[in-house]
Amino acid sequence: MGAFCKMLSDRLEQLCLLLAGLLLLVNLGAVMLGVTARFYRPPVWTTDLAKVTLVWVVMLAAAPALKRGEHMAIHILVEKLPKTPRHIVTVLRTLLFCAILILMIWLGITYSYKMRLFTIMTLGIKKAVPLAAVPTGMALMLIEYTLQQGISIDALLRNRKEHP
Amino acid sequence: MTLVLLAVFFCTLASGLPLFLSMLCTALAGFLYIGDTSQLRLMVQQFYGGMEPFSLLAIPYFILVGELMGHAGLTTRLLRFAEALVGHLKGGLGYVTVVTSIIFAGVNGSAAADASAVGSIMIPAMKKGGYPDSYAAGLTAGSSLIGPIIPPSIFMILFGAMTKTNVGGLFMAGVVPGLLLGIAFMVMHRISASRLNLPVVNVRFSWRELFAATGGAVTALFAPAIIIGGILFGFMTPTESGAVAAIYVIIMGLCWTRELKWKGITSSIANTVRLTSVIFVVIGAATIVGWILSSERVPQSMAPVIMKYATTPTQVLLFISVIIFVVGMFMEEIAALVLLTPVFAPLALAAGIDPLHFGIVMTLNITIALITPPMGACVYIVSSVGGVPLEKMFRHIWPFVLVSLACQLLLIFVPEISLFLPHLLGY
């Protein structure tokens, strides 16, 4: 199970980074177009495109950052706890982690759905498109976190088998 | 209300939850405390809104520039230039570290990037040159603070976006204080070099070596000119200048130094998007908490308390600085900036403090928190790249904190240090 979860996690990371990287280049291109075309015929859509792609870049790259443990967190206090309280805190943290992400996914979907009626005039797309980045990014983080838990549980079970 | 939010925030953070999720929990607790769950949709609205301002787009570009410079070989050229310039002095490697940080600050807006890029090269070199490891690491961490003060600066972009202060004006206001901080670290190093009897790098100064090094570094030195010049002459906004600088570094890396490879570009982009995400999710989450605090009129309720003890603008700045210093010790810097700016900026304006001056004081204040225990991010980075134990670093970092605080006090008492240049340039 651990190897399968790791493979899925690696694939997810690659996919997210690829999409986020491409969107960053689109973003850079849009801003550069705004700079170079300023004195000729400045396009009105470059700013909005840059804003939309930035939000998607941020939310797509959140899961790979989570995988690498790059989101700022303090672990030192939990590590200093005795074994039983440490396990309790870890379980509570896992539940809280999932609960808050699920809440944001739900709120994100409902809010995006409401905003489907509005259009970003310069781009001709629904306002729901950039807003959908929030639940998508949260869902990707939830998947990544679940896969990480799968890898950890598998390692724990293997360790118990080898050192009963 | 504020106490409940603080309790939820610190409990969830202490449990090991990532910072942005701790803030989302805090925001949720805030909405539940108010008792209006129909407003929960504001969590997504504010989270998205916090990340949306166009001026914040400059942040990924300046991160990208810093990443690309390393892969394009421009960072090592800058180091060689600094070595040719000041390497002949007693304790030359220390001066090289500070000078490189000053030049690097003109391209990269982040102290963390500076600490990582300069530290990975300079700390091993200083250790090899007979410097005590804690001093070498402390000097690197200390001089990395120049990064967010000399333009461009991620903190200033964020402050400008939140307070609607002109980011170009903030950038110009940071030039002299940034140089002042650099000079202060060099003076401190001069004293330490004599006390510790630190060695020289080059036996003597060589004009030939300096010209050769300048020739190699001229492309790197031109990047800050693009960024600052573009903003100064009104050709570009800070965001656009960041984008142009990124394209410039790519072209120079491919055509001039020819050290930038495909792998370097993809690695830089991957690192940039991840780091951007780490910063922006904190901005988004902190925006929600900031909105709750504002809607509950927490800033307004704090104003009479502060005004009771501080009556002049200088006293108000001192009071605010002490609070930010203490909060900064226990809170991540971006989060502290996003949370505290809406609280203190109206107060500072009401006290008659120039927004540019307040922006620089607040930026330096938040920046100092990057090296204060127990959460100084730059100390963690330098400890990691320099192989110096964290406990040892935190014991020896205090002289650098004190030097930074001395600069901070000077900045508070003499506003012209920050305001002279922007006023001269018409901001």
XYZ file of C-alpha atoms in Angstrom:
591
model
C 0.000 0.000 0.000
C 2.835 2.377 0.897
C 4.535 2.038 -2.492
C 1.233 2.635 -4.290
C 0.498 5.747 -2.201
C 4.023 7.034 -2.852
C 3.642 6.491 -6.584
C 0.309 8.353 -6.592
C 1.788 11.154 -4.481
C 4.756 11.540 -6.855
C 2.444 11.632 -9.889
C 0.200 14.189 -8.212
C 3.205 16.367 -7.381
C 4.499 16.201 -10.963
C 1.104 17.054 -12.418
C 0.491 19.960 -10.041
C 3.967 21.427 -10.550
C 3.676 21.060 -14.329
C 0.344 22.893 -14.432
C 1.423 25.533 -11.927
C 4.709 26.088 -13.787
C 2.916 26.481 -17.127
C 0.451 28.919 -15.588
C 3.332 30.933 -14.116
C 4.776 31.231 -17.624
C 1.356 32.312 -18.964
C 1.224 34.833 -16.123
C 4.696 36.140 -16.954
C 3.770 36.335 -20.633
C 0.602 38.304 -19.864
C 2.459 40.861 -17.745
C 5.233 41.187 -20.335
C 2.644 41.710 -23.062
C 1.137 44.459 -20.936
C 4.558 46.124 -20.645
C 5.606 45.842 -24.287
C 2.250 46.723 -25.836
C 1.719 49.718 -23.566
C 2.883 52.309 -26.058
C 1.095 50.724 -29.018
C -2.288 49.226 -28.231
C -2.404 47.993 -24.618
C -4.642 44.935 -24.202
C -7.118 45.293 -21.354
C -7.214 41.626 -20.427
C -3.587 41.077 -19.341
C -4.058 42.239 -15.739
C -7.089 40.030 -15.169
C -5.406 37.039 -16.810
C -2.379 37.538 -14.552
C -4.608 37.671 -11.451
C -6.561 34.538 -12.422
C -3.459 32.506 -13.244
C -1.721 33.601 -10.034
C -4.532 32.217 -7.858
C -4.433 28.931 -9.776
C -0.612 28.782 -9.477
C -0.877 29.250 -5.706
C -3.579 26.635 -5.199
C -2.062 24.036 -7.554
C 1.366 24.315 -5.913
C -0.048 24.032 -2.385
C -0.188 20.210 -2.501
C 3.449 19.742 -3.649
C 4.525 22.209 -0.944
C 2.545 20.153 1.585
C 4.245 16.970 0.394
C 7.677 18.510 0.991
C 6.663 19.865 4.391
C 7.226 23.446 3.195
C 4.074 24.962 4.712
C 5.209 26.685 7.880
C 4.430 24.604 10.979
C 5.842 24.080 14.471
C 6.503 20.422 15.320
C 9.025 20.871 18.109
C 6.418 21.213 20.881
C 4.542 18.023 19.946
C 7.785 16.092 19.641
C 8.644 16.966 23.242
C 5.400 15.475 24.596
C 5.335 11.988 26.198
C 4.211 9.146 23.913
C 0.483 8.956 24.749
C -0.322 12.695 24.704
C 1.729 12.950 21.516
C -0.416 10.299 19.822
C -3.609 12.035 20.997
C -2.431 15.401 19.651
C -1.413 13.764 16.366
C -4.852 12.171 15.931
C -6.620 15.434 16.807
C -4.383 17.349 14.400
C -5.150 14.888 11.603
C -8.887 15.232 12.196
C -8.659 19.019 12.331
C -6.514 19.078 9.211
C -9.084 17.079 7.231
C -12.096 18.875 8.732
C -10.903 22.382 7.868
C -9.925 21.339 4.344
C -13.313 19.668 3.786
C -15.048 22.809 5.080
C -13.065 25.009 2.677
C -13.815 22.637 -0.219
C -17.531 22.773 0.536
C -17.565 26.550 1.029
C -15.452 26.990 -2.088
C -17.737 24.909 -4.263
C -20.917 26.620 -3.062
C -19.412 30.097 -3.417
C -18.013 29.345 -6.900
C -21.429 27.982 -7.911
C -23.100 31.214 -6.769
C -20.576 33.314 -8.658
C -21.155 31.446 -11.943
C -23.668 34.151 -12.785
C -20.967 36.825 -12.892
C -18.506 37.271 -15.746
C -15.003 38.736 -15.859
C -15.709 41.106 -18.735
C -12.148 41.476 -20.026
C -11.593 37.720 -20.275
C -15.136 36.636 -21.059
C -15.025 33.872 -18.445
C -17.226 33.185 -15.446
C -16.042 34.516 -12.093
C -16.405 30.934 -10.905
C -13.283 29.935 -12.894
C -10.722 31.706 -10.678
C -12.775 31.001 -7.540
C -12.776 27.262 -8.321
C -9.023 27.308 -7.681
C -9.679 27.485 -3.926
C -11.709 24.238 -3.540
C -9.513 22.521 -6.143
C -6.311 23.394 -4.262
C -7.837 22.382 -0.932
C -9.010 19.059 -2.448
C -5.534 18.389 -3.862
C -4.043 19.061 -0.435
C -6.549 16.682 1.149
C -5.632 13.954 -1.348
C -1.920 14.555 -0.771
C -2.383 14.494 3.007
C -4.350 11.223 2.779
C -1.595 9.676 0.657
C 1.021 10.822 3.165
C -0.972 9.214 5.976
C -1.167 6.007 3.917
C 2.620 6.001 3.502
C 3.125 6.647 7.245
C 0.697 3.890 8.304
C 2.345 1.413 5.942
C 5.792 2.272 7.318
C 4.469 1.874 10.872
C 2.937 -1.534 10.131
C 6.134 -2.730 8.443
C 8.163 -1.561 11.413
C 5.887 -3.459 13.824
C 6.144 -6.596 11.688
C 9.939 -6.433 11.592
C 10.324 -5.512 15.283
C 7.327 -7.068 17.074
C -13.100 37.794 21.319
C -9.403 38.584 20.706
C -8.352 36.265 23.531
C -10.468 33.410 22.130
C -8.910 33.863 18.706
C -5.401 33.980 20.177
C -6.056 30.813 22.201
C -7.356 28.910 19.160
C -4.491 30.161 17.014
C -1.700 29.207 19.409
C -3.246 25.859 20.403
C -3.703 24.731 16.802
C -0.270 26.046 15.831
C 1.371 24.251 18.766
C -0.308 21.012 17.669
C 1.826 21.082 14.526
C -0.902 22.203 12.135
C 0.460 24.258 9.215
C 0.233 27.986 9.880
C -2.356 28.742 7.205
C -4.643 25.986 8.530
C -4.208 27.329 12.083
C -5.371 30.682 10.781
C -8.325 29.124 8.984
C -9.265 27.400 12.282
C -8.929 30.763 14.034
C -11.150 32.413 11.436
C -13.725 29.625 11.817
C -13.641 30.089 15.596
C -14.174 33.813 15.028
C -17.275 33.246 12.903
C -18.656 30.727 15.416
C -17.954 33.156 18.274
C -19.820 35.926 16.473
C -22.596 33.357 16.019
C -23.284 34.134 12.390
C -22.531 30.970 10.411
C -24.326 32.379 7.375
C -21.227 34.554 6.951
C -18.988 31.495 6.556
C -18.887 31.978 2.777
C -16.771 35.039 3.557
C -13.960 32.646 4.421
C -13.554 31.771 0.741
C -14.301 35.305 -0.433
C -11.667 36.846 1.855
C -9.159 34.030 1.260
C -9.416 34.611 -2.492
C -9.531 38.396 -2.135
C -6.349 38.413 -0.051
C -4.404 36.744 -2.850
C -5.886 38.738 -5.720
C -4.283 42.242 -5.720
C -2.222 42.820 -8.866
C 0.658 44.327 -6.894
C 1.169 41.003 -5.073
C 2.095 39.461 -8.425
C 5.534 40.982 -7.989
C 6.254 38.452 -5.215
C 6.624 35.336 -7.425
C 8.680 37.308 -9.935
C 11.212 38.440 -7.368
C 11.425 34.888 -5.993
C 11.965 33.637 -9.551
C 14.715 36.196 -10.157
C 16.568 35.043 -7.027
C 16.216 31.375 -8.023
C 17.334 31.980 -11.603
C 20.338 34.070 -10.543
C 21.810 31.102 -8.693
C 21.329 28.747 -11.653
C 22.607 31.361 -14.126
C 25.876 31.724 -12.194
C 25.164 35.369 -11.396
C 25.300 34.864 -7.602
C 28.863 33.501 -7.751
C 29.858 36.441 -9.988
C 28.427 38.839 -7.430
C 30.455 37.121 -4.715
C 33.628 37.412 -6.779
C 32.923 41.100 -7.319
C 32.393 41.680 -3.590
C 35.564 39.717 -2.813
C 37.602 41.857 -5.227
C 36.107 44.987 -3.685
C 36.534 44.336 0.039
C 38.379 41.006 0.340
C 41.713 42.703 1.107
C 40.402 44.156 4.374
C 40.993 42.460 7.722
C 38.176 39.945 8.141
C 37.506 40.366 4.408
C 35.121 37.417 4.053
C 32.741 39.042 6.530
C 32.666 42.230 4.462
C 32.148 40.128 1.325
C 29.100 38.563 2.990
C 27.560 41.941 3.868
C 28.356 43.561 0.490
C 26.946 40.559 -1.384
C 23.780 40.763 0.714
C 23.431 44.456 -0.154
C 23.794 43.797 -3.899
C 21.625 40.667 -3.752
C 18.978 42.700 -1.930
C 18.695 44.878 -5.008
C 17.429 41.915 -6.989
C 15.674 39.672 -4.535
C 12.963 40.778 -2.153
C 13.345 38.048 0.412
C 15.710 37.637 3.372
C 15.238 33.863 3.271
C 16.499 33.660 -0.325
C 19.451 35.874 0.584
C 20.317 33.795 3.662
C 20.110 30.584 1.672
C 22.026 31.772 -1.425
C 24.783 33.714 0.357
C 24.978 31.395 3.371
C 25.501 28.218 1.364
C 28.657 29.720 -0.171
C 29.960 32.119 2.464
C 29.538 30.162 5.719
C 31.714 27.211 4.602
C 34.261 29.739 3.223
C 34.316 31.700 6.495
C 34.572 28.532 8.582
C 37.484 27.421 6.408
C 39.044 30.858 6.870
C 39.128 30.423 10.646
C 35.921 32.256 11.600
C 34.021 30.869 14.607
C 31.056 29.021 13.026
C 28.437 30.781 15.162
C 29.851 34.195 14.175
C 29.966 33.286 10.459
C 26.369 32.056 10.560
C 25.202 35.000 12.686
C 26.731 37.540 10.311
C 25.088 35.818 7.329
C 21.694 35.722 9.045
C 22.072 39.333 10.189
C 23.078 40.704 6.803
C 20.248 38.792 5.122
C 17.933 41.287 6.874
C 19.063 43.876 4.339
C 17.143 41.874 1.692
C 13.610 43.070 2.518
C 14.729 46.674 3.226
C 16.579 47.519 0.020
C 14.104 47.365 -2.899
C 12.538 45.185 -4.152
C 10.870 43.836 -1.024
C 8.102 41.282 -0.563
C 7.141 42.844 2.782
C 6.834 46.308 1.228
C 4.719 44.989 -1.655
C 2.400 43.390 0.877
C 2.281 46.501 3.065
C 1.620 48.676 0.014
C -1.186 46.419 -1.200
C -2.865 46.425 2.208
C -2.598 50.132 2.981
C -2.835 51.457 -0.600
C 0.566 53.089 -0.109
C 2.629 53.703 -3.239
C 4.946 50.680 -3.540
C 7.420 52.686 -5.643
C 7.587 55.256 -2.850
C 8.106 52.515 -0.265
C 10.902 51.027 -2.371
C 12.670 54.383 -2.553
C 12.148 54.914 1.188
C 13.943 51.619 1.843
C 17.170 52.439 0.011
C 18.896 54.575 2.678
C 17.739 52.482 5.697
C 18.925 49.323 3.879
C 22.350 50.830 3.244
C 22.421 52.059 6.846
C 21.781 48.524 8.078
C 24.579 47.251 5.816
C 27.003 49.892 7.130
C 26.010 49.059 10.727
C 26.821 45.385 10.164
C 30.143 46.328 8.554
C 31.070 48.545 11.528
C 30.143 45.715 13.873
C 32.218 43.322 11.784
C 35.190 45.746 11.856
C 35.154 45.620 15.666
C 34.682 41.837 15.729
C 37.433 41.281 13.140
C 39.955 43.003 15.414
C 38.700 41.228 18.521
C 38.651 37.770 16.904
C 41.772 38.468 14.798
C 40.064 37.373 11.606
C 42.195 36.793 8.481
C 42.230 38.614 5.094
C 41.160 36.849 1.856
C 43.346 38.568 -0.692
C 46.833 39.647 0.254
C 46.333 43.054 -1.390
C 43.820 45.011 -3.354
C 44.130 44.617 -7.127
C 42.525 46.986 -9.637
C 42.982 44.366 -12.351
C 41.060 41.775 -10.323
C 38.382 44.356 -9.501
C 37.901 45.260 -13.184
C 37.774 41.582 -14.166
C 35.248 40.822 -11.410
C 33.166 43.890 -12.308
C 33.082 42.750 -15.929
C 31.793 39.364 -14.820
C 29.239 40.825 -12.433
C 28.009 43.688 -14.573
C 25.068 41.629 -15.853
C 24.029 40.826 -12.282
C 24.536 44.427 -11.203
C 22.321 45.596 -14.063
C 19.293 43.668 -12.714
C 18.728 46.020 -9.725
C 19.120 48.938 -12.158
C 16.253 47.555 -14.261
C 14.029 47.064 -11.226
C 14.710 50.377 -9.485
C 15.175 52.404 -12.669
C 11.970 51.067 -14.213
C 9.939 52.078 -11.168
C 11.788 55.353 -10.578
C 11.299 56.683 -14.088
C 7.694 55.532 -14.210
C 8.133 53.053 -17.074
C 6.945 50.124 -15.024
C 5.063 49.152 -11.898
C 6.954 46.996 -9.341
C 5.120 43.919 -10.688
C 6.142 44.666 -14.252
C 9.732 45.428 -13.266
C 9.869 42.033 -11.520
C 8.653 40.328 -14.702
C 11.168 42.206 -16.848
C 13.983 41.359 -14.411
C 13.036 37.651 -14.582
C 13.138 37.691 -18.391
C 16.424 39.630 -18.264
C 18.059 37.043 -15.958
C 16.852 34.183 -18.197
C 18.309 35.855 -21.298
C 21.600 36.651 -19.528
C 21.819 33.114 -18.140
C 21.251 31.591 -21.568
C 23.242 34.001 -23.752
C 25.832 35.734 -21.550
C 26.982 33.388 -18.781
C 25.612 30.319 -20.628
C 25.317 28.524 -17.290
C 21.524 28.466 -17.211
C 20.331 25.064 -18.418
C 16.848 23.662 -18.990
C 17.062 21.813 -15.664
C 17.949 25.065 -13.893
C 14.939 26.829 -15.401
C 12.473 24.057 -14.495
C 13.930 23.747 -11.002
C 13.674 27.538 -10.509
C 10.044 27.549 -11.678
C 9.130 24.573 -9.457
C 10.767 26.193 -6.412
C 9.104 29.517 -7.218
C 5.569 28.139 -7.494
C 5.918 26.160 -4.258
C 7.363 29.068 -2.297
C 4.761 31.419 -3.779
C 2.052 29.037 -2.660
C 3.473 28.821 0.873
C 3.454 32.631 1.149
C 0.093 33.271 -0.519
C -1.969 30.734 1.420
C -0.752 32.444 4.600
C -1.704 35.833 3.124
C -5.156 34.487 2.188
C -5.797 32.911 5.589
C -4.468 35.928 7.511
C -6.738 38.187 5.440
C -9.796 36.351 6.822
C -8.611 36.756 10.420
C -7.780 40.403 9.713
C -11.290 40.923 8.328
C -12.859 39.442 11.477
C -10.684 41.656 13.696
C -11.647 44.718 11.642
C -15.346 43.889 11.613
C -15.232 43.477 15.398
C -13.516 46.888 15.565
C -10.468 45.509 17.381
C -8.099 48.140 15.884
C -10.451 50.923 17.017
C -10.613 49.483 20.527
C -6.816 49.347 20.727
C -6.341 52.969 19.683
C -7.384 54.586 23.016
C -5.154 52.149 24.935
C -2.091 53.072 22.894
C -2.943 56.775 22.757
C -3.152 56.777 26.555
C 0.564 55.965 26.842
C 1.859 57.420 23.583
C 1.038 60.985 22.672
C 3.644 61.999 20.071
C 4.213 60.249 16.701
C 7.621 59.018 17.916
C 6.086 57.505 21.049
C 3.361 55.849 18.973
C 5.997 54.341 16.672
C 8.030 53.135 19.660
C 4.943 51.586 21.238
C 3.921 49.858 18.021
C 7.495 48.688 17.421
C 7.698 47.015 20.824
C 4.423 45.167 20.187
C 5.508 44.068 16.701
C 8.891 42.945 18.037
C 7.251 40.746 20.679
C 4.588 39.390 18.299
C 7.239 38.802 15.616
C 9.169 36.534 17.972
C 6.263 34.111 18.120
C 4.544 34.525 14.772
C 5.605 33.940 11.185
C 6.527 37.266 9.568
C 4.088 37.360 6.616
C 1.220 36.411 8.934
C 2.296 39.050 11.459
C 2.457 41.682 8.726
C -0.956 40.796 7.290
C -2.561 40.718 10.734
C -0.906 43.741 12.319
C -0.908 46.179 9.400
C -4.702 46.771 9.429
C -4.519 47.155 13.209
C -1.655 49.665 13.400
C -1.702 51.522 10.064
C -4.858 53.569 10.850
C -3.430 54.377 14.259
C -0.127 55.549 12.778
C -1.918 57.701 10.204
C -4.120 59.209 12.913
C -0.971 60.068 14.878
C 0.332 62.002 11.861
C 3.049 59.546 10.834
C 3.969 59.550 7.135
C 2.729 56.252 5.606
C 6.071 55.725 3.829
C 7.944 56.193 7.104
C 5.560 53.884 8.940
C 5.895 51.309 6.152
C 9.673 51.225 6.444
C 9.628 51.121 10.259
C 7.104 48.275 10.162
C 9.045 46.424 7.448
C 12.302 46.639 9.397
C 10.503 45.645 12.581
C 8.992 42.562 10.961
C 12.301 41.807 9.249
C 14.195 41.775 12.569
C 11.824 39.015 13.697
C 13.487 36.821 11.071
C 16.500 36.395 13.371
C 14.901 36.487 16.820
C 14.364 33.258 18.763
C 12.394 31.040 18.875
C 10.932 31.362 15.357
C 13.508 33.365 13.380
C 13.213 31.833 9.914
C 16.597 33.079 8.697
C 18.348 31.519 11.692
C 16.784 28.153 10.808
C 17.874 28.516 7.167
C 21.423 29.573 8.006
C 21.712 26.841 10.629
C 20.673 24.321 7.983
C 22.859 25.535 5.089
C 25.848 26.324 7.319
C 25.712 23.204 9.469
C 25.705 25.206 12.717
C 23.584 23.858 15.603
C 20.409 25.876 16.142
C 20.883 26.285 19.901
C 24.387 27.665 19.346
C 23.076 30.086 16.726
C 20.306 31.407 18.946
C 22.842 31.995 21.745
C 25.097 34.066 19.479
C 22.516 35.921 17.374
C 21.764 38.636 19.945
C 24.556 41.100 18.949
C 23.092 41.122 15.421
C 19.586 41.648 16.795
C 20.868 44.572 18.882
C 22.575 46.206 15.878
C 19.328 45.889 13.883
C 17.332 47.350 16.776
C 19.763 50.284 16.996
C 19.087 50.995 13.298
C 15.367 50.665 13.976
C 15.563 53.252 16.779
C 17.561 55.620 14.583
C 14.911 55.243 11.892
C 12.130 56.030 14.378
C 13.831 59.123 15.796
C 15.073 60.456 12.440
C 12.245 59.989 9.879
C 14.311 61.831 7.225
C 16.489 58.725 6.869
C 13.632 56.982 5.120
C 11.734 60.004 3.800
C 14.609 61.989 2.300
C 14.903 60.003 -0.947
C 11.189 59.477 -1.754
C 10.451 63.152 -1.057
C 13.377 64.164 -3.251
C 11.968 62.010 -6.056
C 8.484 63.415 -5.663
C 6.704 60.512 -3.908
